[in-house]
PDB file of C-alpha atoms and ligand atoms in Angstrom:
ATOM      1  CA  UNK A 104       3.027  -4.282 -11.524  1.00  0.00           C
ATOM      2  CA  UNK A 105       2.160  -7.895 -10.841  1.00  0.00           C
ATOM      3  CA  UNK A 106       4.307 -10.848 -10.927  1.00  0.00           C
ATOM      4  CA  UNK A 107       3.844 -14.491 -10.037  1.00  0.00           C
ATOM      5  CA  UNK A 108       4.767 -14.045  -6.430  1.00  0.00           C
ATOM      6  CA  UNK A 109       2.510 -11.016  -5.738  1.00  0.00           C
ATOM      7  CA  UNK A 110      -0.527 -10.073  -7.658  1.00  0.00           C
ATOM      8  CA  UNK A 111      -1.297  -6.246  -7.547  1.00  0.00           C
ATOM      9  CA  UNK A 112      -4.769  -5.097  -8.252  1.00  0.00           C
ATOM     10  CA  UNK A 113      -5.960  -1.448  -8.059  1.00  0.00           C
ATOM     11  CA  UNK A 114      -9.569  -0.796  -7.065  1.00  0.00           C
ATOM     12  CA  UNK A 115     -11.041   2.629  -7.642  1.00  0.00           C
ATOM     13  CA  UNK A 116     -12.128   4.542  -4.666  1.00  0.00           C
ATOM     14  CA  UNK A 117     -15.814   5.605  -4.833  1.00  0.00           C
ATOM     15  CA  UNK A 118     -16.310   9.018  -5.914  1.00  0.00           C
ATOM     16  CA  UNK A 119     -12.758   9.622  -7.090  1.00  0.00           C
ATOM     17  CA  UNK A 120     -11.551   8.991 -10.601  1.00  0.00           C
ATOM     18  CA  UNK A 121      -9.046   6.054 -10.664  1.00  0.00           C
ATOM     19  CA  UNK A 122      -6.315   8.284 -11.918  1.00  0.00           C
ATOM     20  CA  UNK A 123      -6.710  10.150  -8.590  1.00  0.00           C
ATOM     21  CA  UNK A 124      -7.221   7.393  -6.096  1.00  0.00           C
ATOM     22  CA  UNK A 125      -7.131   3.614  -5.930  1.00  0.00           C
ATOM     23  CA  UNK A 126      -6.874   1.045  -3.139  1.00  0.00           C
ATOM     24  CA  UNK A 127      -3.899  -1.235  -4.136  1.00  0.00           C
ATOM     25  CA  UNK A 128      -4.591  -4.818  -3.146  1.00  0.00           C
ATOM     26  CA  UNK A 129      -1.310  -7.017  -2.864  1.00  0.00           C
ATOM     27  CA  UNK A 130      -1.895 -10.704  -2.788  1.00  0.00           C
ATOM     28  CA  UNK A 131       0.763 -13.068  -1.805  1.00  0.00           C
ATOM     29  CA  UNK A 132       0.488 -15.707  -4.302  1.00  0.00           C
ATOM     30  CA  UNK A 133       1.944 -19.003  -3.182  1.00  0.00           C
ATOM     31  CA  UNK A 134      -1.113 -20.833  -1.953  1.00  0.00           C
ATOM     32  CA  UNK A 135       0.366 -24.356  -2.276  1.00  0.00           C
ATOM     33  CA  UNK A 136       3.054 -23.118   0.289  1.00  0.00           C
ATOM     34  CA  UNK A 137       0.635 -21.201   2.422  1.00  0.00           C
ATOM     35  CA  UNK A 138       1.994 -18.141   0.869  1.00  0.00           C
ATOM     36  CA  UNK A 139       5.296 -18.512   2.677  1.00  0.00           C
ATOM     37  CA  UNK A 140       7.618 -15.651   1.949  1.00  0.00           C
ATOM     38  CA  UNK A 141      10.565 -16.741  -0.496  1.00  0.00           C
ATOM     39  CA  UNK A 142      13.150 -14.522  -2.065  1.00  0.00           C
ATOM     40  CA  UNK A 143      10.632 -13.751  -5.022  1.00  0.00           C
ATOM     41  CA  UNK A 144       8.059 -12.757  -2.601  1.00  0.00           C
ATOM     42  CA  UNK A 145      10.496 -10.290  -1.082  1.00  0.00           C
ATOM     43  CA  UNK A 146      11.551  -8.897  -4.321  1.00  0.00           C
ATOM     44  CA  UNK A 147       7.973  -8.547  -5.378  1.00  0.00           C
ATOM     45  CA  UNK A 148       6.895  -6.877  -2.278  1.00  0.00           C
ATOM     46  CA  UNK A 149       9.929  -4.469  -2.616  1.00  0.00           C
ATOM     47  CA  UNK A 150       9.087  -3.503  -6.114  1.00  0.00           C
ATOM     48  CA  UNK A 151       5.499  -3.141  -5.200  1.00  0.00           C
ATOM     49  CA  UNK A 152       6.575  -0.650  -2.383  1.00  0.00           C
ATOM     50  CA  UNK A 153       8.763   1.319  -4.843  1.00  0.00           C
ATOM     51  CA  UNK A 154       5.851   1.565  -7.231  1.00  0.00           C
ATOM     52  CA  UNK A 155       3.300   2.575  -4.555  1.00  0.00           C
ATOM     53  CA  UNK A 156       5.532   5.426  -3.373  1.00  0.00           C
ATOM     54  CA  UNK A 157       6.001   6.785  -6.990  1.00  0.00           C
ATOM     55  CA  UNK A 158       2.368   6.341  -7.883  1.00  0.00           C
ATOM     56  CA  UNK A 159       0.210   9.217  -6.517  1.00  0.00           C
ATOM     57  CA  UNK A 160      -3.001   7.355  -7.349  1.00  0.00           C
ATOM     58  CA  UNK A 161      -2.333   4.676  -4.580  1.00  0.00           C
ATOM     59  CA  UNK A 162      -3.987   6.004  -1.503  1.00  0.00           C
ATOM     60  CA  UNK A 163      -4.101   2.759   0.667  1.00  0.00           C
ATOM     61  CA  UNK A 164      -2.522  -0.689   0.512  1.00  0.00           C
ATOM     62  CA  UNK A 165      -4.153  -3.855   1.560  1.00  0.00           C
ATOM     63  CA  UNK A 166      -1.959  -6.985   1.937  1.00  0.00           C
ATOM     64  CA  UNK A 167      -3.522 -10.390   1.789  1.00  0.00           C
ATOM     65  CA  UNK A 168      -2.631 -13.990   0.992  1.00  0.00           C
ATOM     66  CA  UNK A 169      -4.074 -15.998  -2.004  1.00  0.00           C
ATOM     67  CA  UNK A 170      -6.840 -18.225  -0.927  1.00  0.00           C
ATOM     68  CA  UNK A 171      -6.073 -21.941  -1.056  1.00  0.00           C
ATOM     69  CA  UNK A 172      -6.750 -23.734  -4.423  1.00  0.00           C
ATOM     70  CA  UNK A 173      -8.998 -26.691  -4.653  1.00  0.00           C
ATOM     71  CA  UNK A 174      -7.291 -29.832  -3.322  1.00  0.00           C
ATOM     72  CA  UNK A 175      -5.915 -32.115  -6.101  1.00  0.00           C
ATOM     73  CA  UNK A 176      -7.311 -35.557  -6.330  1.00  0.00           C
ATOM     74  CA  UNK A 177      -6.279 -37.680  -3.444  1.00  0.00           C
ATOM     75  CA  UNK A 178      -4.502 -34.666  -1.545  1.00  0.00           C
ATOM     76  CA  UNK A 179      -5.777 -32.998   1.563  1.00  0.00           C
ATOM     77  CA  UNK A 180      -7.296 -29.487   1.259  1.00  0.00           C
ATOM     78  CA  UNK A 181      -4.568 -26.809   2.119  1.00  0.00           C
ATOM     79  CA  UNK A 182      -5.675 -24.304   4.807  1.00  0.00           C
ATOM     80  CA  UNK A 183      -6.260 -20.612   4.452  1.00  0.00           C
ATOM     81  CA  UNK A 184      -3.095 -18.468   4.928  1.00  0.00           C
ATOM     82  CA  UNK A 185      -2.059 -14.929   4.989  1.00  0.00           C
ATOM     83  CA  UNK A 186       1.470 -16.149   5.078  1.00  0.00           C
ATOM     84  CA  UNK A 187       2.918 -19.180   7.037  1.00  0.00           C
ATOM     85  CA  UNK A 188       6.303 -17.427   7.532  1.00  0.00           C
ATOM     86  CA  UNK A 189       9.485 -17.093   5.818  1.00  0.00           C
ATOM     87  CA  UNK A 190      10.169 -19.948   3.331  1.00  0.00           C
ATOM     88  CA  UNK A 191      11.940 -22.395   5.641  1.00  0.00           C
ATOM     89  CA  UNK A 192      13.403 -24.273   2.534  1.00  0.00           C
ATOM     90  CA  UNK A 193      15.473 -21.200   1.748  1.00  0.00           C
ATOM     91  CA  UNK A 194      17.130 -21.482   5.386  1.00  0.00           C
ATOM     92  CA  UNK A 195      18.655 -24.981   4.950  1.00  0.00           C
ATOM     93  CA  UNK A 196      22.476 -24.973   4.790  1.00  0.00           C
ATOM     94  CA  UNK A 197      22.847 -21.117   4.995  1.00  0.00           C
ATOM     95  CA  UNK A 198      25.235 -19.425   7.191  1.00  0.00           C
ATOM     96  CA  UNK A 199      25.239 -15.854   8.537  1.00  0.00           C
ATOM     97  CA  UNK A 200      27.111 -14.389   5.500  1.00  0.00           C
ATOM     98  CA  UNK A 201      24.550 -16.019   3.228  1.00  0.00           C
ATOM     99  CA  UNK A 202      21.404 -14.517   4.945  1.00  0.00           C
ATOM    100  CA  UNK A 203      22.687 -11.031   6.055  1.00  0.00           C
ATOM    101  CA  UNK A 204      22.402  -9.256   2.818  1.00  0.00           C
ATOM    102  CA  UNK A 205      18.786 -10.584   2.519  1.00  0.00           C
ATOM    103  CA  UNK A 206      17.838  -9.678   5.972  1.00  0.00           C
ATOM    104  CA  UNK A 207      19.487  -6.203   5.737  1.00  0.00           C
ATOM    105  CA  UNK A 208      17.327  -5.444   2.731  1.00  0.00           C
ATOM    106  CA  UNK A 209      14.040  -7.016   3.426  1.00  0.00           C
ATOM    107  CA  UNK A 210      10.486  -6.446   2.548  1.00  0.00           C
ATOM    108  CA  UNK A 211       9.201  -6.138   6.152  1.00  0.00           C
ATOM    109  CA  UNK A 212      11.023  -2.865   6.553  1.00  0.00           C
ATOM    110  CA  UNK A 213      10.141  -1.589   2.988  1.00  0.00           C
ATOM    111  CA  UNK A 214       6.398  -2.253   3.998  1.00  0.00           C
ATOM    112  CA  UNK A 215       6.886  -0.581   7.401  1.00  0.00           C
ATOM    113  CA  UNK A 216       8.585   2.437   5.858  1.00  0.00           C
ATOM    114  CA  UNK A 217       5.804   3.103   3.200  1.00  0.00           C
ATOM    115  CA  UNK A 218       4.493   6.659   3.762  1.00  0.00           C
ATOM    116  CA  UNK A 219       1.021   5.416   2.682  1.00  0.00           C
ATOM    117  CA  UNK A 220      -1.469   3.567   4.919  1.00  0.00           C
ATOM    118  CA  UNK A 221      -1.291  -0.213   4.884  1.00  0.00           C
ATOM    119  CA  UNK A 222      -3.842  -2.813   6.086  1.00  0.00           C
ATOM    120  CA  UNK A 223      -3.136  -6.507   6.625  1.00  0.00           C
ATOM    121  CA  UNK A 224      -5.944  -8.512   5.822  1.00  0.00           C
ATOM    122  CA  UNK A 225      -5.552 -11.931   7.454  1.00  0.00           C
ATOM    123  CA  UNK A 226      -7.387 -15.078   6.807  1.00  0.00           C
ATOM    124  CA  UNK A 227      -5.835 -18.245   8.272  1.00  0.00           C
ATOM    125  CA  UNK A 228      -2.262 -18.663   9.229  1.00  0.00           C
ATOM    126  CA  UNK A 229       0.029 -15.684   9.781  1.00  0.00           C
ATOM    127  CA  UNK A 230       3.019 -17.274  11.295  1.00  0.00           C
ATOM    128  CA  UNK A 231       6.641 -16.124  11.749  1.00  0.00           C
ATOM    129  CA  UNK A 232       7.323 -13.734   8.841  1.00  0.00           C
ATOM    130  CA  UNK A 233       3.609 -13.809   8.040  1.00  0.00           C
ATOM    131  CA  UNK A 234       2.827 -12.288  11.437  1.00  0.00           C
ATOM    132  CA  UNK A 235       5.847  -9.922  10.974  1.00  0.00           C
ATOM    133  CA  UNK A 236       4.437  -8.771   7.785  1.00  0.00           C
ATOM    134  CA  UNK A 237       0.994  -7.964   9.355  1.00  0.00           C
ATOM    135  CA  UNK A 238       2.945  -6.260  12.010  1.00  0.00           C
ATOM    136  CA  UNK A 239       4.681  -4.051   9.411  1.00  0.00           C
ATOM    137  CA  UNK A 240       1.244  -2.748   8.364  1.00  0.00           C
ATOM    138  CA  UNK A 241      -0.548   0.093   9.886  1.00  0.00           C
ATOM    139  CA  UNK A 242      -3.847  -1.805  10.658  1.00  0.00           C
ATOM    140  CA  UNK A 243      -4.656  -5.542  10.901  1.00  0.00           C
ATOM    141  CA  UNK A 244      -8.068  -6.960  10.150  1.00  0.00           C
ATOM    142  CA  UNK A 245      -8.565 -10.728  10.727  1.00  0.00           C
ATOM    143  CA  UNK A 246     -11.180 -13.309  10.088  1.00  0.00           C
ATOM    144  CA  UNK A 247     -12.184 -15.494  12.962  1.00  0.00           C
ATOM    145  CA  UNK A 248     -10.024 -18.478  11.711  1.00  0.00           C
ATOM    146  CA  UNK A 249      -6.791 -16.435  11.710  1.00  0.00           C
ATOM    147  CA  UNK A 250      -3.864 -17.625  13.763  1.00  0.00           C
ATOM    148  CA  UNK A 251      -0.897 -15.702  14.644  1.00  0.00           C
ATOM    149  CA  UNK A 252       2.448 -16.805  16.059  1.00  0.00           C
ATOM    150  CA  UNK A 253       6.103 -16.693  16.025  1.00  0.00           C
ATOM    151  CA  UNK A 254       7.243 -20.322  15.857  1.00  0.00           C
ATOM    152  CA  UNK A 255      10.733 -19.597  14.948  1.00  0.00           C
ATOM    153  CA  UNK A 256      12.164 -20.840  18.158  1.00  0.00           C
ATOM    154  CA  UNK A 257      11.128 -24.296  16.949  1.00  0.00           C
ATOM    155  CA  UNK A 258      13.736 -23.940  14.086  1.00  0.00           C
ATOM    156  CA  UNK A 259      16.453 -22.785  16.495  1.00  0.00           C
ATOM    157  CA  UNK A 260      15.687 -19.268  15.344  1.00  0.00           C
ATOM    158  CA  UNK A 261      14.115 -16.020  16.634  1.00  0.00           C
ATOM    159  CA  UNK A 262      12.018 -13.573  14.514  1.00  0.00           C
ATOM    160  CA  UNK A 263      14.254 -11.580  12.077  1.00  0.00           C
ATOM    161  CA  UNK A 264      11.652  -9.330  10.345  1.00  0.00           C
ATOM    162  CA  UNK A 265      11.303  -6.888  13.096  1.00  0.00           C
ATOM    163  CA  UNK A 266       8.862  -9.153  15.025  1.00  0.00           C
ATOM    164  CA  UNK A 267      10.523  -8.935  18.345  1.00  0.00           C
ATOM    165  CA  UNK A 268      10.310  -5.125  18.357  1.00  0.00           C
ATOM    166  CA  UNK A 269       7.016  -4.486  16.765  1.00  0.00           C
ATOM    167  CA  UNK A 270       5.328  -7.418  18.537  1.00  0.00           C
ATOM    168  CA  UNK A 271       6.465  -6.174  21.943  1.00  0.00           C
ATOM    169  CA  UNK A 272       5.442  -2.669  21.106  1.00  0.00           C
ATOM    170  CA  UNK A 273       1.850  -3.924  20.411  1.00  0.00           C
ATOM    171  CA  UNK A 274       1.207  -6.754  22.767  1.00  0.00           C
ATOM    172  CA  UNK A 275       3.572  -5.746  25.517  1.00  0.00           C
ATOM    173  CA  UNK A 276       6.820  -7.055  26.784  1.00  0.00           C
ATOM    174  CA  UNK A 277       5.325 -10.069  28.685  1.00  0.00           C
ATOM    175  CA  UNK A 278       3.108 -11.474  25.947  1.00  0.00           C
ATOM    176  CA  UNK A 279       5.942 -10.978  23.415  1.00  0.00           C
ATOM    177  CA  UNK A 280       8.256 -12.908  25.371  1.00  0.00           C
ATOM    178  CA  UNK A 281       5.742 -15.709  25.945  1.00  0.00           C
ATOM    179  CA  UNK A 282       5.043 -15.868  22.085  1.00  0.00           C
ATOM    180  CA  UNK A 283       8.563 -15.693  20.968  1.00  0.00           C
ATOM    181  CA  UNK A 284       9.710 -18.267  23.737  1.00  0.00           C
ATOM    182  CA  UNK A 285       7.071 -20.917  23.370  1.00  0.00           C
ATOM    183  CA  UNK A 286       6.315 -20.417  19.727  1.00  0.00           C
ATOM    184  CA  UNK A 287       2.707 -21.131  20.380  1.00  0.00           C
ATOM    185  CA  UNK A 288       0.019 -19.682  18.147  1.00  0.00           C
ATOM    186  CA  UNK A 289      -2.815 -17.413  19.270  1.00  0.00           C
ATOM    187  CA  UNK A 290      -6.273 -17.395  17.770  1.00  0.00           C
ATOM    188  CA  UNK A 291      -8.064 -14.412  16.334  1.00  0.00           C
ATOM    189  CA  UNK A 292     -10.073 -13.598  19.576  1.00  0.00           C
ATOM    190  CA  UNK A 293      -6.990 -13.541  21.578  1.00  0.00           C
ATOM    191  CA  UNK A 294      -5.203 -11.391  18.982  1.00  0.00           C
ATOM    192  CA  UNK A 295      -8.209  -8.917  19.357  1.00  0.00           C
ATOM    193  CA  UNK A 296      -8.010  -8.965  23.113  1.00  0.00           C
ATOM    194  CA  UNK A 297      -4.275  -8.112  22.951  1.00  0.00           C
ATOM    195  CA  UNK A 298      -4.692  -5.355  20.404  1.00  0.00           C
ATOM    196  CA  UNK A 299      -2.799  -7.240  17.744  1.00  0.00           C
ATOM    197  CA  UNK A 300      -5.806  -6.973  15.379  1.00  0.00           C
ATOM    198  CA  UNK A 301      -8.084  -4.097  15.045  1.00  0.00           C
ATOM    199  CA  UNK A 302     -11.113  -6.200  14.219  1.00  0.00           C
ATOM    200  CA  UNK A 303     -12.222  -9.888  13.577  1.00  0.00           C
ATOM    201  CA  UNK A 304     -14.896 -10.777  11.179  1.00  0.00           C
ATOM    202  CA  UNK A 305     -16.307 -13.970   9.571  1.00  0.00           C
ATOM    203  CA  UNK A 306     -14.200 -15.122   6.588  1.00  0.00           C
ATOM    204  CA  UNK A 307     -16.778 -14.316   4.124  1.00  0.00           C
ATOM    205  CA  UNK A 308     -17.064 -10.836   5.473  1.00  0.00           C
ATOM    206  CA  UNK A 309     -13.313 -10.114   5.618  1.00  0.00           C
ATOM    207  CA  UNK A 310     -12.844  -8.632   2.260  1.00  0.00           C
ATOM    208  CA  UNK A 311     -15.876  -6.251   2.249  1.00  0.00           C
ATOM    209  CA  UNK A 312     -15.095  -5.119   5.786  1.00  0.00           C
ATOM    210  CA  UNK A 313     -11.482  -4.434   5.052  1.00  0.00           C
ATOM    211  CA  UNK A 314     -12.216  -2.721   1.717  1.00  0.00           C
ATOM    212  CA  UNK A 315     -14.873  -0.260   3.548  1.00  0.00           C
ATOM    213  CA  UNK A 316     -12.136   0.768   5.933  1.00  0.00           C
ATOM    214  CA  UNK A 317      -9.603   1.173   3.029  1.00  0.00           C
ATOM    215  CA  UNK A 318     -12.008   3.279   1.055  1.00  0.00           C
ATOM    216  CA  UNK A 319     -12.840   5.492   4.223  1.00  0.00           C
ATOM    217  CA  UNK A 320      -9.163   6.088   4.571  1.00  0.00           C
ATOM    218  CA  UNK A 321      -8.665   6.491   0.826  1.00  0.00           C
ATOM    219  CA  UNK A 322     -11.165   9.340   0.647  1.00  0.00           C
ATOM    220  CA  UNK A 323      -9.289  11.494   3.128  1.00  0.00           C
ATOM    221  CA  UNK A 324      -6.573  14.035   1.914  1.00  0.00           C
ATOM    222  CA  UNK A 325      -3.686  11.825   0.861  1.00  0.00           C
ATOM    223  CA  UNK A 326      -1.318  14.563   2.185  1.00  0.00           C
ATOM    224  CA  UNK A 327      -2.913  14.661   5.509  1.00  0.00           C
ATOM    225  CA  UNK A 328      -3.000  10.904   5.857  1.00  0.00           C
ATOM    226  CA  UNK A 329       0.784  10.831   5.283  1.00  0.00           C
ATOM    227  CA  UNK A 330       1.309  13.445   8.064  1.00  0.00           C
ATOM    228  CA  UNK A 331      -1.080  11.477  10.339  1.00  0.00           C
ATOM    229  CA  UNK A 332       0.838   8.374   9.769  1.00  0.00           C
ATOM    230  CA  UNK A 333       4.154  10.072  10.566  1.00  0.00           C
ATOM    231  CA  UNK A 334       2.820  11.713  13.573  1.00  0.00           C
ATOM    232  CA  UNK A 335       1.373   8.626  15.107  1.00  0.00           C
ATOM    233  CA  UNK A 336       4.634   6.769  14.170  1.00  0.00           C
ATOM    234  CA  UNK A 337       6.587   9.359  16.080  1.00  0.00           C
ATOM    235  CA  UNK A 338       4.954   7.742  19.189  1.00  0.00           C
ATOM    236  CA  UNK A 339       7.132   4.563  18.677  1.00  0.00           C
ATOM    237  CA  UNK A 340      10.595   6.344  18.259  1.00  0.00           C
ATOM    238  CA  UNK A 341      10.200   9.446  20.546  1.00  0.00           C
ATOM    239  CA  UNK A 342       9.312   9.964  24.190  1.00  0.00           C
ATOM    240  CA  UNK A 343       6.265  11.683  25.161  1.00  0.00           C
ATOM    241  CA  UNK A 344       7.820  15.193  25.546  1.00  0.00           C
ATOM    242  CA  UNK A 345       9.422  14.949  22.053  1.00  0.00           C
ATOM    243  CA  UNK A 346       6.546  13.199  20.496  1.00  0.00           C
ATOM    244  CA  UNK A 347       4.142  16.076  21.567  1.00  0.00           C
ATOM    245  CA  UNK A 348       6.648  18.572  19.961  1.00  0.00           C
ATOM    246  CA  UNK A 349       6.759  16.390  16.784  1.00  0.00           C
ATOM    247  CA  UNK A 350       2.973  16.240  16.517  1.00  0.00           C
ATOM    248  CA  UNK A 351       2.635  20.104  17.156  1.00  0.00           C
ATOM    249  CA  UNK A 352       5.081  20.895  14.470  1.00  0.00           C
ATOM    250  CA  UNK A 353       3.193  18.563  11.940  1.00  0.00           C
ATOM    251  CA  UNK A 354      -0.134  20.049  13.003  1.00  0.00           C
ATOM    252  CA  UNK A 355       0.888  23.573  12.733  1.00  0.00           C
ATOM    253  CA  UNK A 356       2.474  23.004   9.260  1.00  0.00           C
ATOM    254  CA  UNK A 357      -0.955  21.540   8.115  1.00  0.00           C
ATOM    255  CA  UNK A 358      -2.232  25.156   8.262  1.00  0.00           C
ATOM    256  CA  UNK A 359      -0.080  26.011   5.313  1.00  0.00           C
ATOM    257  CA  UNK A 360      -1.771  23.348   3.138  1.00  0.00           C
ATOM    258  CA  UNK A 361      -4.674  23.748   0.703  1.00  0.00           C
ATOM    259  CA  UNK A 362      -6.343  20.693   1.970  1.00  0.00           C
ATOM    260  CA  UNK A 363      -6.669  22.094   5.574  1.00  0.00           C
ATOM    261  CA  UNK A 364      -8.598  25.153   3.985  1.00  0.00           C
ATOM    262  CA  UNK A 365     -10.636  22.801   1.741  1.00  0.00           C
ATOM    263  CA  UNK A 366     -11.591  20.601   4.659  1.00  0.00           C
ATOM    264  CA  UNK A 367     -12.538  23.427   7.041  1.00  0.00           C
ATOM    265  CA  UNK A 368     -14.449  25.225   4.192  1.00  0.00           C
ATOM    266  CA  UNK A 369     -16.260  22.027   3.200  1.00  0.00           C
ATOM    267  CA  UNK A 370     -17.334  21.685   6.952  1.00  0.00           C
ATOM    268  CA  UNK A 371     -18.575  25.143   7.231  1.00  0.00           C
ATOM    269  CA  UNK A 372     -20.435  25.130   3.795  1.00  0.00           C
ATOM    270  CA  UNK A 373     -21.781  21.552   4.517  1.00  0.00           C
ATOM    271  CA  UNK A 374     -20.124  20.263   1.443  1.00  0.00           C
ATOM    272  CA  UNK A 375     -17.960  17.258   0.608  1.00  0.00           C
ATOM    273  CA  UNK A 376     -14.213  18.181   0.669  1.00  0.00           C
ATOM    274  CA  UNK A 377     -12.536  17.849  -2.817  1.00  0.00           C
ATOM    275  CA  UNK A 378      -8.938  17.446  -1.762  1.00  0.00           C
ATOM    276  CA  UNK A 379      -6.066  18.690  -3.721  1.00  0.00           C
ATOM    277  CA  UNK A 380      -3.562  16.440  -2.041  1.00  0.00           C
ATOM    278  CA  UNK A 381      -1.318  19.291  -0.824  1.00  0.00           C
TER     279      UNK A 381
HETATM  280  N1  LIG B 555       8.090 -22.421   4.578  1.00  0.00           N
HETATM  281  C1  LIG B 555       8.028 -23.097   3.523  1.00  0.00           C
HETATM  282  N2  LIG B 555       7.067 -24.067   3.204  1.00  0.00           N
HETATM  283  C2  LIG B 555       5.938 -23.953   3.904  1.00  0.00           C
HETATM  284  C3  LIG B 555       5.952 -23.215   5.116  1.00  0.00           C
HETATM  285  C4  LIG B 555       7.016 -22.334   5.394  1.00  0.00           C
HETATM  286  N3  LIG B 555       6.980 -21.432   6.489  1.00  0.00           N
HETATM  287  N4  LIG B 555       4.777 -23.231   5.788  1.00  0.00           N
HETATM  288  C5  LIG B 555       4.068 -24.282   5.186  1.00  0.00           C
HETATM  289  N5  LIG B 555       4.817 -24.639   4.039  1.00  0.00           N
HETATM  290  C6  LIG B 555       4.389 -25.559   2.920  1.00  0.00           C
HETATM  291  C7  LIG B 555       4.513 -26.984   3.479  1.00  0.00           C
HETATM  292  O1  LIG B 555       5.789 -27.491   3.494  1.00  0.00           O
HETATM  293  C8  LIG B 555       3.529 -27.718   2.682  1.00  0.00           C
HETATM  294  O2  LIG B 555       4.142 -27.910   1.392  1.00  0.00           O
HETATM  295  P1  LIG B 555       3.880 -29.422   0.525  1.00  0.00           P
HETATM  296  O3  LIG B 555       2.427 -29.521   0.371  1.00  0.00           O
HETATM  297  O4  LIG B 555       4.651 -29.108  -0.741  1.00  0.00           O
HETATM  298  O5  LIG B 555       4.585 -30.424   1.443  1.00  0.00           O
HETATM  299  C9  LIG B 555       2.540 -26.735   2.419  1.00  0.00           C
HETATM  300  O6  LIG B 555       3.121 -25.551   2.765  1.00  0.00           O
HETATM  301  C10 LIG B 555       1.205 -26.969   3.379  1.00  0.00           C
HETATM  302  O7  LIG B 555       1.688 -27.041   4.669  1.00  0.00           O
HETATM  303  P2  LIG B 555       1.353 -28.181   5.695  1.00  0.00           P
HETATM  304  O8  LIG B 555       2.364 -28.278   6.695  1.00  0.00           O
HETATM  305  O9  LIG B 555       1.178 -29.441   4.829  1.00  0.00           O
HETATM  306  O10 LIG B 555      -0.033 -27.705   6.201  1.00  0.00           O
HETATM  307  P3  LIG B 555      -0.703 -28.122   7.566  1.00  0.00           P
HETATM  308  O11 LIG B 555      -2.209 -27.630   7.518  1.00  0.00           O
HETATM  309  O12 LIG B 555      -0.327 -29.409   7.889  1.00  0.00           O
HETATM  310  O13 LIG B 555       0.002 -27.179   8.618  1.00  0.00           O
HETATM  311  C11 LIG B 555       1.083 -25.035   9.406  1.00  0.00           C
HETATM  312  C12 LIG B 555       0.054 -25.831   8.582  1.00  0.00           C
HETATM  313  C13 LIG B 555       1.025 -23.614   9.193  1.00  0.00           C
HETATM  314  C14 LIG B 555       0.783 -25.428  10.908  1.00  0.00           C
HETATM  315  C15 LIG B 555       2.517 -25.644   9.016  1.00  0.00           C
HETATM  316  O14 LIG B 555       2.510 -25.457   7.617  1.00  0.00           O
HETATM  317  C16 LIG B 555       3.578 -24.905   9.593  1.00  0.00           C
HETATM  318  O15 LIG B 555       3.926 -25.170  10.765  1.00  0.00           O
HETATM  319  N6  LIG B 555       4.346 -24.122   8.787  1.00  0.00           N
HETATM  320  C17 LIG B 555       5.606 -23.519   9.206  1.00  0.00           C
HETATM  321  C18 LIG B 555       5.280 -22.319  10.128  1.00  0.00           C
HETATM  322  C19 LIG B 555       6.635 -21.771  10.501  1.00  0.00           C
HETATM  323  O16 LIG B 555       7.379 -22.322  11.289  1.00  0.00           O
HETATM  324  N7  LIG B 555       6.827 -20.516  10.185  1.00  0.00           N
HETATM  325  C20 LIG B 555       8.035 -19.725  10.603  1.00  0.00           C
HETATM  326  C21 LIG B 555       9.010 -19.704   9.511  1.00  0.00           C
HETATM  327  S1  LIG B 555      10.331 -18.644   9.871  1.00  0.00           S
END
């Protein structure tokens, strides 16, 4: 379901009927405000997450920002953005009681908790809540003009969408401290060096590059992909010993699935696997 704040478009996966498998592209749609995440964006993202969980055909989700509109006469051209943060205008005059319910039920955690694979496709600014939304995704692909940062400190705030935790986990404690305390942006090359993004490509190649990766993931068994996500995610919550046990338990359980037998037989018979999804 699309609404004004978020456009949802489902693209068939090659070789799979659309009723069985699509890549769902979610476009944050406030280009005049650099796709800043307001209450409507959060509601739309939360609804899209609920729809994606209940729709078996959705195999992979790409989140992106709407490209800038042509400049109105006499106005300067707005820059490209994934999302330039939470909508700061919604912070004015609010106290903790006003914002707590919103932050306790936010879209960053819904995206993070999706059982399906998610890719942030970042062109331009991903700041504050925008960086946090990208961090809530499993994979980040950036254009070479992408910029990341957590500038909340300049507003007398800190990241509130899981940024302090997910950022430290990816870029390490020291760099996360630097980013959160200075509020300075980093460019795409530095983000790549830090492991904050998986790949950097030219802006005109971003969509194609991201779609090829999404289609590649979308062609795997959707059941096994969810297990893979759970197993890798366990590395964040469990220590090494418990994590290895969690992986082993997931791995062994896969031997009771149809898709494991389908995958193994397809390899042995040099055929393409036709997954059942269980
Ligand atoms: N919340 C609300 N509105 C935002 C926004 C945000 N986080 N980020 C950008 N906008 C709006 C601007 O107010 C402006 O609106 P207007 O044209 O109606 O005045 C429009 O988006 C374009 O932004 P502008 O600042 O004019 O573009 P720029 O190219 O000069 O600067 C940024 C781009 C990203 C550097 C700058 O917009 C910025 O610093 N944004 C805030 C980033 C931030 O602090 N995010 C964390 C929030 S918790």
